[in-house]
PDB file of C-alpha atoms in Angstrom:
ATOM      1  CA  MET A  14      38.377   3.000  22.117  1.00  0.00           C
ATOM      2  CA  LYS A  15      38.206   1.018  25.385  1.00  0.00           C
ATOM      3  CA  ASN A  16      36.829  -2.021  23.798  1.00  0.00           C
ATOM      4  CA  SER A  17      39.513  -4.465  23.015  1.00  0.00           C
ATOM      5  CA  LYS A  18      37.786  -5.937  19.875  1.00  0.00           C
ATOM      6  CA  GLN A  19      39.038  -4.031  16.877  1.00  0.00           C
ATOM      7  CA  PRO A  20      36.863  -5.186  13.767  1.00  0.00           C
ATOM      8  CA  VAL A  21      39.826  -5.372  11.433  1.00  0.00           C
ATOM      9  CA  GLY A  22      40.993  -8.981  11.810  1.00  0.00           C
ATOM     10  CA  ALA A  23      40.706 -11.445   8.711  1.00  0.00           C
ATOM     11  CA  HIS A  24      37.662 -13.202   9.963  1.00  0.00           C
ATOM     12  CA  TYR A  25      36.254 -10.782  12.669  1.00  0.00           C
ATOM     13  CA  GLY A  26      34.320  -7.620  11.923  1.00  0.00           C
ATOM     14  CA  TRP A  27      35.174  -6.831   8.313  1.00  0.00           C
ATOM     15  CA  LYS A  28      32.319  -8.962   7.345  1.00  0.00           C
ATOM     16  CA  ASP A  29      28.572  -8.357   6.739  1.00  0.00           C
ATOM     17  CA  TRP A  30      27.931  -6.075   9.824  1.00  0.00           C
ATOM     18  CA  MET A  31      30.971  -3.624   8.731  1.00  0.00           C
ATOM     19  CA  ILE A  32      30.050  -4.006   4.970  1.00  0.00           C
ATOM     20  CA  GLN A  33      26.412  -3.140   5.722  1.00  0.00           C
ATOM     21  CA  ARG A  34      27.796   0.197   7.269  1.00  0.00           C
ATOM     22  CA  VAL A  35      30.577   1.069   4.893  1.00  0.00           C
ATOM     23  CA  THR A  36      28.289   0.554   1.844  1.00  0.00           C
ATOM     24  CA  ALA A  37      25.621   2.711   3.646  1.00  0.00           C
ATOM     25  CA  ALA A  38      28.270   5.751   4.043  1.00  0.00           C
ATOM     26  CA  VAL A  39      29.304   5.183   0.166  1.00  0.00           C
ATOM     27  CA  MET A  40      25.635   5.613  -0.880  1.00  0.00           C
ATOM     28  CA  LEU A  41      25.039   8.446   1.745  1.00  0.00           C
ATOM     29  CA  VAL A  42      27.952  10.423   0.032  1.00  0.00           C
ATOM     30  CA  TYR A  43      26.984   9.606  -3.467  1.00  0.00           C
ATOM     31  CA  SER A  44      23.240  10.797  -2.727  1.00  0.00           C
ATOM     32  CA  VAL A  45      24.419  14.089  -1.385  1.00  0.00           C
ATOM     33  CA  LEU A  46      26.568  14.573  -4.537  1.00  0.00           C
ATOM     34  CA  ILE A  47      23.584  13.612  -6.863  1.00  0.00           C
ATOM     35  CA  LEU A  48      21.352  15.784  -4.871  1.00  0.00           C
ATOM     36  CA  GLY A  49      23.800  18.608  -5.096  1.00  0.00           C
ATOM     37  CA  PHE A  50      23.927  18.078  -8.870  1.00  0.00           C
ATOM     38  CA  PHE A  51      19.933  18.390  -9.115  1.00  0.00           C
ATOM     39  CA  LEU A  52      19.961  21.440  -6.734  1.00  0.00           C
ATOM     40  CA  VAL A  53      22.556  23.325  -8.910  1.00  0.00           C
ATOM     41  CA  HIS A  54      20.789  22.506 -12.354  1.00  0.00           C
ATOM     42  CA  GLY A  55      17.286  23.136 -11.138  1.00  0.00           C
ATOM     43  CA  THR A  56      15.667  21.436 -14.123  1.00  0.00           C
ATOM     44  CA  VAL A  57      17.976  18.994 -15.647  1.00  0.00           C
ATOM     45  CA  ALA A  58      18.180  18.781 -19.582  1.00  0.00           C
ATOM     46  CA  PHE A  59      19.110  15.735 -21.508  1.00  0.00           C
ATOM     47  CA  ALA A  60      22.365  17.294 -22.453  1.00  0.00           C
ATOM     48  CA  ASP A  61      23.394  18.008 -18.818  1.00  0.00           C
ATOM     49  CA  TRP A  62      22.286  14.589 -17.778  1.00  0.00           C
ATOM     50  CA  LYS A  63      24.345  12.918 -20.831  1.00  0.00           C
ATOM     51  CA  GLN A  64      27.335  15.001 -20.161  1.00  0.00           C
ATOM     52  CA  LEU A  65      27.317  14.133 -16.368  1.00  0.00           C
ATOM     53  CA  PHE A  66      27.618  10.457 -17.155  1.00  0.00           C
ATOM     54  CA  GLN A  67      30.181  11.028 -19.853  1.00  0.00           C
ATOM     55  CA  SER A  68      32.507  11.826 -17.223  1.00  0.00           C
ATOM     56  CA  GLN A  69      34.671   8.790 -16.251  1.00  0.00           C
ATOM     57  CA  LEU A  70      34.822   9.947 -12.739  1.00  0.00           C
ATOM     58  CA  VAL A  71      31.174  10.094 -12.304  1.00  0.00           C
ATOM     59  CA  ARG A  72      30.895   6.642 -14.051  1.00  0.00           C
ATOM     60  CA  ILE A  73      33.267   5.037 -11.486  1.00  0.00           C
ATOM     61  CA  LEU A  74      31.597   6.764  -8.651  1.00  0.00           C
ATOM     62  CA  SER A  75      28.077   5.667 -10.007  1.00  0.00           C
ATOM     63  CA  LEU A  76      29.500   2.145 -10.301  1.00  0.00           C
ATOM     64  CA  LEU A  77      30.776   2.273  -6.770  1.00  0.00           C
ATOM     65  CA  PHE A  78      27.383   3.475  -5.539  1.00  0.00           C
ATOM     66  CA  PHE A  79      25.507   0.893  -7.362  1.00  0.00           C
ATOM     67  CA  PHE A  80      27.962  -2.077  -6.215  1.00  0.00           C
ATOM     68  CA  ALA A  81      27.441  -0.599  -2.709  1.00  0.00           C
ATOM     69  CA  VAL A  82      23.654  -0.679  -3.197  1.00  0.00           C
ATOM     70  CA  PHE A  83      23.661  -4.299  -4.385  1.00  0.00           C
ATOM     71  CA  TYR A  84      25.913  -5.597  -1.851  1.00  0.00           C
ATOM     72  CA  HIS A  85      23.797  -3.652   0.968  1.00  0.00           C
ATOM     73  CA  ALA A  86      20.672  -5.065  -0.604  1.00  0.00           C
ATOM     74  CA  TRP A  87      21.867  -8.670  -0.578  1.00  0.00           C
ATOM     75  CA  ILE A  88      22.910  -8.580   3.092  1.00  0.00           C
ATOM     76  CA  GLY A  89      19.482  -6.916   3.993  1.00  0.00           C
ATOM     77  CA  VAL A  90      17.279  -9.025   2.167  1.00  0.00           C
ATOM     78  CA  ARG A  91      19.200 -12.058   3.331  1.00  0.00           C
ATOM     79  CA  ASP A  92      18.505 -11.259   6.841  1.00  0.00           C
ATOM     80  CA  VAL A  93      14.896 -10.592   6.104  1.00  0.00           C
ATOM     81  CA  LEU A  94      14.740 -13.908   4.405  1.00  0.00           C
ATOM     82  CA  MET A  95      16.338 -15.656   7.406  1.00  0.00           C
ATOM     83  CA  ASP A  96      13.845 -14.159   9.795  1.00  0.00           C
ATOM     84  CA  TYR A  97      10.582 -14.862   7.915  1.00  0.00           C
ATOM     85  CA  ILE A  98      11.214 -18.045   5.508  1.00  0.00           C
ATOM     86  CA  LYS A  99      12.121 -21.159   7.577  1.00  0.00           C
ATOM     87  CA  PRO A 100      11.833 -24.033   5.286  1.00  0.00           C
ATOM     88  CA  PHE A 101      15.295 -24.825   3.982  1.00  0.00           C
ATOM     89  CA  PHE A 102      14.763 -25.201   0.308  1.00  0.00           C
ATOM     90  CA  ILE A 103      12.441 -22.115  -0.121  1.00  0.00           C
ATOM     91  CA  ARG A 104      14.904 -20.080   1.811  1.00  0.00           C
ATOM     92  CA  LEU A 105      17.713 -21.352  -0.378  1.00  0.00           C
ATOM     93  CA  SER A 106      15.922 -20.634  -3.549  1.00  0.00           C
ATOM     94  CA  LEU A 107      14.922 -17.182  -2.739  1.00  0.00           C
ATOM     95  CA  GLN A 108      18.459 -16.466  -1.712  1.00  0.00           C
ATOM     96  CA  VAL A 109      19.991 -17.769  -4.712  1.00  0.00           C
ATOM     97  CA  ALA A 110      17.315 -15.751  -6.867  1.00  0.00           C
ATOM     98  CA  VAL A 111      18.052 -12.434  -4.904  1.00  0.00           C
ATOM     99  CA  CYS A 112      21.810 -13.190  -5.396  1.00  0.00           C
ATOM    100  CA  LEU A 113      21.544 -13.938  -9.155  1.00  0.00           C
ATOM    101  CA  PHE A 114      19.341 -11.042  -9.656  1.00  0.00           C
ATOM    102  CA  LEU A 115      21.930  -8.582  -8.029  1.00  0.00           C
ATOM    103  CA  ILE A 116      24.728 -10.129 -10.154  1.00  0.00           C
ATOM    104  CA  VAL A 117      22.707  -9.602 -13.226  1.00  0.00           C
ATOM    105  CA  CYS A 118      21.963  -5.857 -11.935  1.00  0.00           C
ATOM    106  CA  SER A 119      25.829  -5.299 -11.585  1.00  0.00           C
ATOM    107  CA  ILE A 120      26.598  -6.485 -15.055  1.00  0.00           C
ATOM    108  CA  TRP A 121      23.577  -4.483 -16.262  1.00  0.00           C
ATOM    109  CA  THR A 122      24.885  -1.307 -14.481  1.00  0.00           C
ATOM    110  CA  VAL A 123      28.428  -1.655 -16.088  1.00  0.00           C
ATOM    111  CA  SER A 124      26.768  -1.856 -19.469  1.00  0.00           C
ATOM    112  CA  ILE A 125      24.461   1.188 -18.875  1.00  0.00           C
ATOM    113  CA  LEU A 126      27.345   3.365 -17.569  1.00  0.00           C
ATOM    114  CA  TRP A 127      29.694   2.577 -20.413  1.00  0.00           C
ATOM    115  CA  SER A 128      27.527   2.222 -23.393  1.00  0.00           C
ATOM    116  CA  ASN A 129      26.459   5.886 -23.706  1.00  0.00           C
TER     117      ASN A 129
ATOM    118  CA  MET B  20      23.882 -30.905   9.327  1.00  0.00           C
ATOM    119  CA  SER B  21      25.033 -30.076  12.682  1.00  0.00           C
ATOM    120  CA  PRO B  22      22.811 -30.453  15.743  1.00  0.00           C
ATOM    121  CA  HIS B  23      22.532 -26.735  16.299  1.00  0.00           C
ATOM    122  CA  THR B  24      20.304 -26.434  13.344  1.00  0.00           C
ATOM    123  CA  VAL B  25      17.520 -28.381  14.917  1.00  0.00           C
ATOM    124  CA  SER B  26      15.170 -26.149  16.559  1.00  0.00           C
ATOM    125  CA  SER B  27      14.158 -26.368  20.324  1.00  0.00           C
ATOM    126  CA  PRO B  28      11.229 -28.961  20.540  1.00  0.00           C
ATOM    127  CA  LYS B  29       9.787 -27.034  23.450  1.00  0.00           C
ATOM    128  CA  ASN B  30       6.571 -25.209  22.332  1.00  0.00           C
ATOM    129  CA  ARG B  31       7.084 -21.899  24.367  1.00  0.00           C
ATOM    130  CA  PRO B  32       4.182 -19.451  24.108  1.00  0.00           C
ATOM    131  CA  LYS B  33       4.467 -16.541  21.702  1.00  0.00           C
ATOM    132  CA  TYR B  34       2.757 -13.212  22.344  1.00  0.00           C
ATOM    133  CA  TYR B  35       2.557 -11.424  18.752  1.00  0.00           C
ATOM    134  CA  ASP B  36       1.265  -7.973  18.917  1.00  0.00           C
ATOM    135  CA  LEU B  37       1.064  -6.876  15.150  1.00  0.00           C
ATOM    136  CA  ASN B  38      -0.924  -3.555  16.116  1.00  0.00           C
ATOM    137  CA  LEU B  39       1.578  -0.949  14.985  1.00  0.00           C
ATOM    138  CA  ARG B  40      -0.138   1.570  17.437  1.00  0.00           C
ATOM    139  CA  ASN B  41       1.301  -0.280  20.381  1.00  0.00           C
ATOM    140  CA  LEU B  42       4.719  -0.336  19.054  1.00  0.00           C
ATOM    141  CA  PRO B  43       7.328   1.867  20.532  1.00  0.00           C
ATOM    142  CA  THR B  44       8.807   4.527  18.295  1.00  0.00           C
ATOM    143  CA  PRO B  45      11.887   3.072  17.836  1.00  0.00           C
ATOM    144  CA  GLY B  46      10.160  -0.108  16.755  1.00  0.00           C
ATOM    145  CA  LEU B  47       8.114   1.742  14.236  1.00  0.00           C
ATOM    146  CA  VAL B  48      11.455   3.088  12.793  1.00  0.00           C
ATOM    147  CA  SER B  49      12.791  -0.436  12.823  1.00  0.00           C
ATOM    148  CA  ILE B  50       9.871  -2.026  11.054  1.00  0.00           C
ATOM    149  CA  PHE B  51       9.773   0.902   8.439  1.00  0.00           C
ATOM    150  CA  HIS B  52      13.557   0.450   7.850  1.00  0.00           C
ATOM    151  CA  ARG B  53      12.894  -3.185   6.909  1.00  0.00           C
ATOM    152  CA  ILE B  54       9.644  -2.562   4.740  1.00  0.00           C
ATOM    153  CA  THR B  55      11.272   0.262   2.971  1.00  0.00           C
ATOM    154  CA  GLY B  56      14.425  -1.665   2.231  1.00  0.00           C
ATOM    155  CA  VAL B  57      12.467  -4.720   0.751  1.00  0.00           C
ATOM    156  CA  ALA B  58      10.312  -2.266  -1.231  1.00  0.00           C
ATOM    157  CA  MET B  59      13.305  -0.492  -2.664  1.00  0.00           C
ATOM    158  CA  PHE B  60      15.173  -3.883  -3.365  1.00  0.00           C
ATOM    159  CA  LEU B  61      12.023  -5.257  -5.334  1.00  0.00           C
ATOM    160  CA  PHE B  62      11.007  -2.190  -7.203  1.00  0.00           C
ATOM    161  CA  LEU B  63      13.388   0.718  -6.918  1.00  0.00           C
ATOM    162  CA  ILE B  64      16.639  -1.294  -8.004  1.00  0.00           C
ATOM    163  CA  PRO B  65      15.236  -2.286 -11.313  1.00  0.00           C
ATOM    164  CA  MET B  66      13.462   0.774 -12.039  1.00  0.00           C
ATOM    165  CA  ALA B  67      16.214   3.008 -11.202  1.00  0.00           C
ATOM    166  CA  LEU B  68      18.319   0.992 -13.723  1.00  0.00           C
ATOM    167  CA  PHE B  69      15.764   0.925 -16.309  1.00  0.00           C
ATOM    168  CA  ILE B  70      15.161   4.962 -16.106  1.00  0.00           C
ATOM    169  CA  LEU B  71      18.893   5.495 -16.155  1.00  0.00           C
ATOM    170  CA  GLN B  72      19.234   3.349 -19.315  1.00  0.00           C
ATOM    171  CA  THR B  73      16.466   4.784 -21.136  1.00  0.00           C
ATOM    172  CA  THR B  74      17.169   8.446 -20.142  1.00  0.00           C
ATOM    173  CA  LEU B  75      20.822   7.988 -21.203  1.00  0.00           C
ATOM    174  CA  SER B  76      20.314   6.222 -24.299  1.00  0.00           C
ATOM    175  CA  SER B  77      18.664   8.817 -26.379  1.00  0.00           C
ATOM    176  CA  GLU B  78      16.808  12.223 -26.295  1.00  0.00           C
ATOM    177  CA  ALA B  79      13.504  10.611 -27.022  1.00  0.00           C
ATOM    178  CA  GLY B  80      13.833   8.272 -24.033  1.00  0.00           C
ATOM    179  CA  PHE B  81      14.720  11.041 -21.608  1.00  0.00           C
ATOM    180  CA  ALA B  82      11.797  13.097 -22.974  1.00  0.00           C
ATOM    181  CA  SER B  83       9.339  10.323 -22.579  1.00  0.00           C
ATOM    182  CA  TRP B  84      10.262   9.705 -18.799  1.00  0.00           C
ATOM    183  CA  LYS B  85       9.914  13.412 -18.417  1.00  0.00           C
ATOM    184  CA  GLY B  86       6.441  12.960 -19.660  1.00  0.00           C
ATOM    185  CA  TYR B  87       5.730  10.014 -17.364  1.00  0.00           C
ATOM    186  CA  PHE B  88       6.991  11.961 -14.275  1.00  0.00           C
ATOM    187  CA  ALA B  89       4.323  14.729 -15.154  1.00  0.00           C
ATOM    188  CA  HIS B  90       1.520  12.393 -14.538  1.00  0.00           C
ATOM    189  CA  PRO B  91       0.087  12.745 -11.061  1.00  0.00           C
ATOM    190  CA  LEU B  92      -0.169   9.141 -10.428  1.00  0.00           C
ATOM    191  CA  VAL B  93       3.404   8.558 -11.326  1.00  0.00           C
ATOM    192  CA  LYS B  94       4.539  11.591  -8.985  1.00  0.00           C
ATOM    193  CA  LEU B  95       2.407   9.960  -6.097  1.00  0.00           C
ATOM    194  CA  ILE B  96       4.546   6.692  -6.627  1.00  0.00           C
ATOM    195  CA  VAL B  97       7.895   8.733  -6.743  1.00  0.00           C
ATOM    196  CA  VAL B  98       6.981  10.543  -3.664  1.00  0.00           C
ATOM    197  CA  GLY B  99       6.414   7.336  -2.068  1.00  0.00           C
ATOM    198  CA  PHE B 100       9.755   6.033  -3.036  1.00  0.00           C
ATOM    199  CA  VAL B 101      11.299   9.198  -1.985  1.00  0.00           C
ATOM    200  CA  TRP B 102       9.724   8.582   1.483  1.00  0.00           C
ATOM    201  CA  SER B 103      11.008   4.992   1.451  1.00  0.00           C
ATOM    202  CA  PHE B 104      14.576   6.277   0.461  1.00  0.00           C
ATOM    203  CA  MET B 105      14.594   9.334   3.149  1.00  0.00           C
ATOM    204  CA  HIS B 106      13.303   7.135   5.908  1.00  0.00           C
ATOM    205  CA  HIS B 107      15.826   4.220   5.420  1.00  0.00           C
ATOM    206  CA  LEU B 108      18.589   6.798   5.106  1.00  0.00           C
ATOM    207  CA  PHE B 109      17.670   8.840   8.314  1.00  0.00           C
ATOM    208  CA  ALA B 110      17.066   5.395  10.245  1.00  0.00           C
ATOM    209  CA  GLY B 111      20.229   4.224   8.971  1.00  0.00           C
ATOM    210  CA  VAL B 112      22.044   7.321   9.955  1.00  0.00           C
ATOM    211  CA  ARG B 113      20.537   6.722  13.616  1.00  0.00           C
ATOM    212  CA  TYR B 114      21.882   3.222  13.622  1.00  0.00           C
ATOM    213  CA  LEU B 115      25.214   4.432  12.772  1.00  0.00           C
ATOM    214  CA  LEU B 116      25.307   6.780  15.687  1.00  0.00           C
ATOM    215  CA  ILE B 117      23.820   4.005  18.000  1.00  0.00           C
ATOM    216  CA  ASP B 118      26.677   1.924  16.853  1.00  0.00           C
ATOM    217  CA  LEU B 119      29.336   4.721  17.895  1.00  0.00           C
ATOM    218  CA  HIS B 120      27.179   4.554  21.254  1.00  0.00           C
ATOM    219  CA  ILE B 121      25.833   7.958  20.815  1.00  0.00           C
ATOM    220  CA  GLY B 122      22.119   8.134  22.093  1.00  0.00           C
ATOM    221  CA  ILE B 123      21.929   4.537  23.278  1.00  0.00           C
ATOM    222  CA  ALA B 124      20.007   5.431  26.717  1.00  0.00           C
ATOM    223  CA  LYS B 125      16.216   4.994  26.588  1.00  0.00           C
ATOM    224  CA  ALA B 126      15.181   8.552  26.288  1.00  0.00           C
ATOM    225  CA  PRO B 127      17.545   9.773  23.648  1.00  0.00           C
ATOM    226  CA  ALA B 128      16.798   6.778  21.570  1.00  0.00           C
ATOM    227  CA  GLN B 129      13.170   7.319  21.783  1.00  0.00           C
ATOM    228  CA  SER B 130      13.652  11.004  20.717  1.00  0.00           C
ATOM    229  CA  SER B 131      16.067  10.146  17.983  1.00  0.00           C
ATOM    230  CA  ALA B 132      13.394   7.589  16.478  1.00  0.00           C
ATOM    231  CA  ARG B 133      10.874  10.487  16.558  1.00  0.00           C
ATOM    232  CA  VAL B 134      13.435  12.642  14.828  1.00  0.00           C
ATOM    233  CA  VAL B 135      14.059  10.012  12.305  1.00  0.00           C
ATOM    234  CA  LEU B 136      10.327   9.562  11.552  1.00  0.00           C
ATOM    235  CA  VAL B 137       9.704  13.327  11.291  1.00  0.00           C
ATOM    236  CA  ALA B 138      12.674  13.976   9.234  1.00  0.00           C
ATOM    237  CA  GLY B 139      11.672  11.338   6.611  1.00  0.00           C
ATOM    238  CA  LEU B 140       8.378  13.058   6.349  1.00  0.00           C
ATOM    239  CA  VAL B 141       9.587  16.492   6.130  1.00  0.00           C
ATOM    240  CA  ALA B 142      12.027  15.611   3.458  1.00  0.00           C
ATOM    241  CA  THR B 143       9.309  13.902   1.498  1.00  0.00           C
ATOM    242  CA  ALA B 144       7.074  16.780   1.858  1.00  0.00           C
ATOM    243  CA  VAL B 145       9.684  19.247   0.642  1.00  0.00           C
ATOM    244  CA  PHE B 146      10.370  16.918  -2.376  1.00  0.00           C
ATOM    245  CA  ALA B 147       6.493  16.672  -3.043  1.00  0.00           C
ATOM    246  CA  ALA B 148       6.059  20.537  -2.877  1.00  0.00           C
ATOM    247  CA  ARG B 149       8.962  20.860  -5.353  1.00  0.00           C
ATOM    248  CA  ILE B 150       7.581  18.563  -7.927  1.00  0.00           C
ATOM    249  CA  TRP B 151       3.967  19.946  -7.494  1.00  0.00           C
TER     250      TRP B 151
END
């Protein structure tokens, strides 16, 4: 690369812009894998579905996927709020609400994946 | 608060054209990327988790969702979210390529935007044909 800026410094690049793209790549790979599972199985029965998520590897990959979704959603929705919501306290409240909602979703996801 | 947060006092004219037909194709891809992202955040994330929970918790929960998905109206909603997902995905891949300086000239950027719009619709049509 002829550009001098390499986005690997502590406070450069490895931030929202890069996270948005890395999480996107994670979601893309997982989506292709899940699509493959459905294409291989045709119609999925409860037993197949249950068995899939009993695998520790699938649970970990699924958690990685969902964390990628939540972080990606946080950056995206925050940017949208920054574009359209100008009053300070409304924007702050909505951002806090989004953030808390996604944290709750993260905890919920862990409980779903490891409780069956 | 720093003085930078205070917006410019000058009232500059704004020319909003909200008619989507007047938007160039890359602009359409962009606004749909945004709308589908927000829609998936608001509805798909909680629904997907809820469906994952109930389908994994018991055979009856799995069967009840299988029943819901057989309903034409539910199928229509699912097809809508499949389009949201596929459009968001293809538009995102296009942005990743643009980040890598692939297709940043005007002509390829316009044709790749058309490819994204068509690919999202085709993928959705294939899915819809499969479930109907």
